[in-house]
Short mmCIF file of C-alpha atoms in Angstrom, two decimals:
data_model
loop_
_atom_site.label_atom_id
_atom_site.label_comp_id
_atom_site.label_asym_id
_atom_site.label_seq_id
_atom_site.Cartn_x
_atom_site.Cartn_y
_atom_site.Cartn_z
CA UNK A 1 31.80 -14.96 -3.10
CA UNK A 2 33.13 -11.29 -1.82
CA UNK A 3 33.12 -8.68 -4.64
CA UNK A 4 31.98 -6.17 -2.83
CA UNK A 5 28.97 -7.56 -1.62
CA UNK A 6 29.49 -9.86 1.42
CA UNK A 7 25.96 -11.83 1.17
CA UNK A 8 26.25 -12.26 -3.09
CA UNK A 9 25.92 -15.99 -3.06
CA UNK A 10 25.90 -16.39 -6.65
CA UNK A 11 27.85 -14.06 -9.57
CA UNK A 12 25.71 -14.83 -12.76
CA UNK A 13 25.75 -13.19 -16.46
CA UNK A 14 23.97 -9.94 -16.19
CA UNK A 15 20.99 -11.07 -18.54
CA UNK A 16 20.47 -14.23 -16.36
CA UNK A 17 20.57 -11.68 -13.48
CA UNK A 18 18.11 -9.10 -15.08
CA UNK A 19 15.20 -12.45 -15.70
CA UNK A 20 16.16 -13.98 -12.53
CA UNK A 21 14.86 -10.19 -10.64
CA UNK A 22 12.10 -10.03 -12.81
CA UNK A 23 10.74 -13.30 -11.84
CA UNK A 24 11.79 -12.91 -8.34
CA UNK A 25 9.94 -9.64 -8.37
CA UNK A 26 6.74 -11.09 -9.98
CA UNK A 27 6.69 -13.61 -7.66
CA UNK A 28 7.47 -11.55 -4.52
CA UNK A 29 4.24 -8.92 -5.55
CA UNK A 30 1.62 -11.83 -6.40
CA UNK A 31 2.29 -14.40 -3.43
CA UNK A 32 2.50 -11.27 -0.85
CA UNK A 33 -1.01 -9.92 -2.99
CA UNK A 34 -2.43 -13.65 -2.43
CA UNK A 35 -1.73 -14.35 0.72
CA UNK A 36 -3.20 -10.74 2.38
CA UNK A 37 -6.18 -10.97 -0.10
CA UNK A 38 -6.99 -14.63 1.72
CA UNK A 39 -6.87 -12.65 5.26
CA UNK A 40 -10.42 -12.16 6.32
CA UNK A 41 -11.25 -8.76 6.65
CA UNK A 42 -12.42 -8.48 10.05
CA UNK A 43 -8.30 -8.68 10.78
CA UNK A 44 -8.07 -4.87 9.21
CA UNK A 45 -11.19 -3.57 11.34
CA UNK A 46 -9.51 -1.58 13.94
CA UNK A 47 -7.09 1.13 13.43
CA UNK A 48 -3.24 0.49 14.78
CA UNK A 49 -0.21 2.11 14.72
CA UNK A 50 0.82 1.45 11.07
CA UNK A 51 -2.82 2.27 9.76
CA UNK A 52 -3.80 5.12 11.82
CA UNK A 53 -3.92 8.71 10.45
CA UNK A 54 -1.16 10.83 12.45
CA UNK A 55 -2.19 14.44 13.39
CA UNK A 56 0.14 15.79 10.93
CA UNK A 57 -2.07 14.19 8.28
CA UNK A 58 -5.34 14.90 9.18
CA UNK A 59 -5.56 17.65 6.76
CA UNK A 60 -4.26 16.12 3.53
CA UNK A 61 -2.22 18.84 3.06
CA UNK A 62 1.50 16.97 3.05
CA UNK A 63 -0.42 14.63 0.73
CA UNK A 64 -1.59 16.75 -1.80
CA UNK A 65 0.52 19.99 -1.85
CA UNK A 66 3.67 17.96 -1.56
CA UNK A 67 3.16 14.90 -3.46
CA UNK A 68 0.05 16.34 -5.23
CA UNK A 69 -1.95 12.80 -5.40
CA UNK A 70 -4.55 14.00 -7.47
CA UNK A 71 -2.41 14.43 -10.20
CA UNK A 72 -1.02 10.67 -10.08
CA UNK A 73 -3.27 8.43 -8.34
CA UNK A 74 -5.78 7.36 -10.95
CA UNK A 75 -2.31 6.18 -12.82
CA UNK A 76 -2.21 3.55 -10.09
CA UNK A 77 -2.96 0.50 -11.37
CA UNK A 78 -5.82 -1.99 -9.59
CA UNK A 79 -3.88 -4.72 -8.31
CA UNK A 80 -7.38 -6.65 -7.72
CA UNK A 81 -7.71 -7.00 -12.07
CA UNK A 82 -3.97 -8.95 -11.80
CA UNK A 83 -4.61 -11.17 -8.65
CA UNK A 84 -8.59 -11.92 -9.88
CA UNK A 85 -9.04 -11.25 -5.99
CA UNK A 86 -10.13 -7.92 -3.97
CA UNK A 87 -11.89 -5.29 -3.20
CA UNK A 88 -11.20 -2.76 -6.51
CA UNK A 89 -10.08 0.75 -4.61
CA UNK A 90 -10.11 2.95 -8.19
CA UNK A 91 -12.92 5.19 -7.52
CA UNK A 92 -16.05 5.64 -4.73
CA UNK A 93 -19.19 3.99 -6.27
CA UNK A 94 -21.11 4.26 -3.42
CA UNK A 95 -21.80 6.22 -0.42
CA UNK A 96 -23.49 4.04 1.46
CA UNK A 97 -21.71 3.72 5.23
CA UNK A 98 -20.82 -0.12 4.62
CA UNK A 99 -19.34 0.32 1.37
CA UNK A 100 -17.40 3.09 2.55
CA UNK A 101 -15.87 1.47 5.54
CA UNK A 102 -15.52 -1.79 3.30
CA UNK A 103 -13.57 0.82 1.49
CA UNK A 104 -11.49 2.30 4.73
CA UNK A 105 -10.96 -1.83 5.54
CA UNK A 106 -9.20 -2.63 2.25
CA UNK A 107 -7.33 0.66 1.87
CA UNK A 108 -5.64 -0.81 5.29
CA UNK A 109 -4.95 -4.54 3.54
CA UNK A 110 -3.56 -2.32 0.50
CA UNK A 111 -1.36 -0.25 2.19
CA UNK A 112 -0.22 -3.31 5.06
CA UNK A 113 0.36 -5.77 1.01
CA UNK A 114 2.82 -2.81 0.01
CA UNK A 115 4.97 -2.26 3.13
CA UNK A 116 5.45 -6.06 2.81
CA UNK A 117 5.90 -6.09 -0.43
CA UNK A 118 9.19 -3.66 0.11
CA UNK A 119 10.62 -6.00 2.57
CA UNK A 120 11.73 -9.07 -0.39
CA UNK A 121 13.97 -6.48 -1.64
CA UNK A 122 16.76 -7.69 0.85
CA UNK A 123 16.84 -11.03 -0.80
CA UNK A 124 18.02 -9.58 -3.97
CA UNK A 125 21.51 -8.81 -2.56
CA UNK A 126 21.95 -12.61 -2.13
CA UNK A 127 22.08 -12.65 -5.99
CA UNK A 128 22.85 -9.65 -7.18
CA UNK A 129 26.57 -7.35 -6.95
CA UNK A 130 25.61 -4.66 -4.41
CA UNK A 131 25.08 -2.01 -6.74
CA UNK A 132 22.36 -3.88 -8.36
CA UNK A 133 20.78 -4.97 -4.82
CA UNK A 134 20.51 -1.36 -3.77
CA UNK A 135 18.63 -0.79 -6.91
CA UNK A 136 15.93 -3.25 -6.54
CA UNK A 137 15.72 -1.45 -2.98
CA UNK A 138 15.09 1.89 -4.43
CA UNK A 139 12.84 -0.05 -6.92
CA UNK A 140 10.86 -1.55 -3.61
CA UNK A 141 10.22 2.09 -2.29
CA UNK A 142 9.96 3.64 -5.59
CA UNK A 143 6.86 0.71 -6.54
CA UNK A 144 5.53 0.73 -3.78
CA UNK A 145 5.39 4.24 -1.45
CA UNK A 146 3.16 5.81 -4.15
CA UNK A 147 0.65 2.91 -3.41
CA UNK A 148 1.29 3.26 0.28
CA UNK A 149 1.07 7.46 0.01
CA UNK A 150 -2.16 6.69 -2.27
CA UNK A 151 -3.82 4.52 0.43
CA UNK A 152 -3.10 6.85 3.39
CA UNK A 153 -4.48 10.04 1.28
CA UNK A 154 -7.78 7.69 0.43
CA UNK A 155 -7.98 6.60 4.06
CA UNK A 156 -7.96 9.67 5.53
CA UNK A 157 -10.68 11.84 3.27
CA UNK A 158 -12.75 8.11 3.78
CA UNK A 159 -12.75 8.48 8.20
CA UNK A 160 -13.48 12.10 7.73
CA UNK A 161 -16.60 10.71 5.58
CA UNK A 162 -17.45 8.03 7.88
CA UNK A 163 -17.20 10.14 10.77
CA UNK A 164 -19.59 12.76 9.51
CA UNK A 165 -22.00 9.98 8.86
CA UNK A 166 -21.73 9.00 12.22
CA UNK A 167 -22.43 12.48 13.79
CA UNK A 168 -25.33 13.08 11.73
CA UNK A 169 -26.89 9.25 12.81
CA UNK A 170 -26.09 10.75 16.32
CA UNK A 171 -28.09 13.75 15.64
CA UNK A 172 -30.73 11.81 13.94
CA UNK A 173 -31.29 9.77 16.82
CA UNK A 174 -31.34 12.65 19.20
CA UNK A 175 -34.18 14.70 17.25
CA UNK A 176 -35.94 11.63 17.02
CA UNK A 177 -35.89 10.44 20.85
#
């Protein structure tokens, strides 16, 4: 069915449309959150090339002069209350070295559940008139870069953190032998 969308497979009523997104959407966001909450952790241990901090972030400065996440990021919703499953990322409670890199290990599962969680948005264009498929694109990225720009921003302030702690064991260790 060409209407200016070579893939649309289907031309339904807009409302039918509309619920069939939503629950495609719903769907897309909880099995993706389900099945990267049921990796073990020690798969987000090590830094790699979508997780680790670039040079041009080390300073937070892109992250909070140009997209200011102070301002927003406590408007972030836990995902961990919806799925029952998790590590909950809203705020520090501890600053004890394993909790923190606990922390640093989940903020890599978060931010690895939302690039996935962009890629479904191809699928609506099977359904949808092309117009409407390019929406729940920008919907994808709109949803899910703040999470993404959140976890990077939380990541990086938590390996400056972790890395002090280590240089201070270090110096511990070197007073004491």
């Amino acid at each position: 069915m060409y209407k200016g969308n070579p893939i649309q497979l289907v031309e339904l009523p807009i409302m039918e449309t509309i619920l069939i997104d939503i629950v495609a959407w719903t769907f897309f966001h909880i099995a993706i959150s389900l099945c990267m909450a049921a990796i073990p952790s020690s798969k987000f241990e090590n830094d790699n090339n979508l997780y680790r901090i670039r040079e041009w972030e080390k300073s937070n400065q892109l992250w909070s002069r140009l997209f200011q996440v102070k301002k927003w990021k406590h408007l972030i919703p836990d995902g961990t209350k919806i799925i029952q499953k998790g590590f909950e990322k809203k705020s520090l409670i501890s600053k004890n070295r394993d909790y923190l890199f606990k922390f640093l290990i989940e903020s890599r599962r978060a931010e690895l559940t939302h690039w996935l969680s962009i890629l479904p948005s191809i699928f609506f264009f099977l359904w949808n008139p092309l117009w409407a498929g390019w929406v729940m694109v920008l919907y994808a990225f709109l949803f899910n870069g703040p999470i993404i720009i959140a976890q990077r921003y939380n990541r990086n302030r938590l390996e400056r953190i972790l890395s002090s702690k280590r240089k201070s064991v270090v110096k511990r260790e070197k007073v004491l032998n």
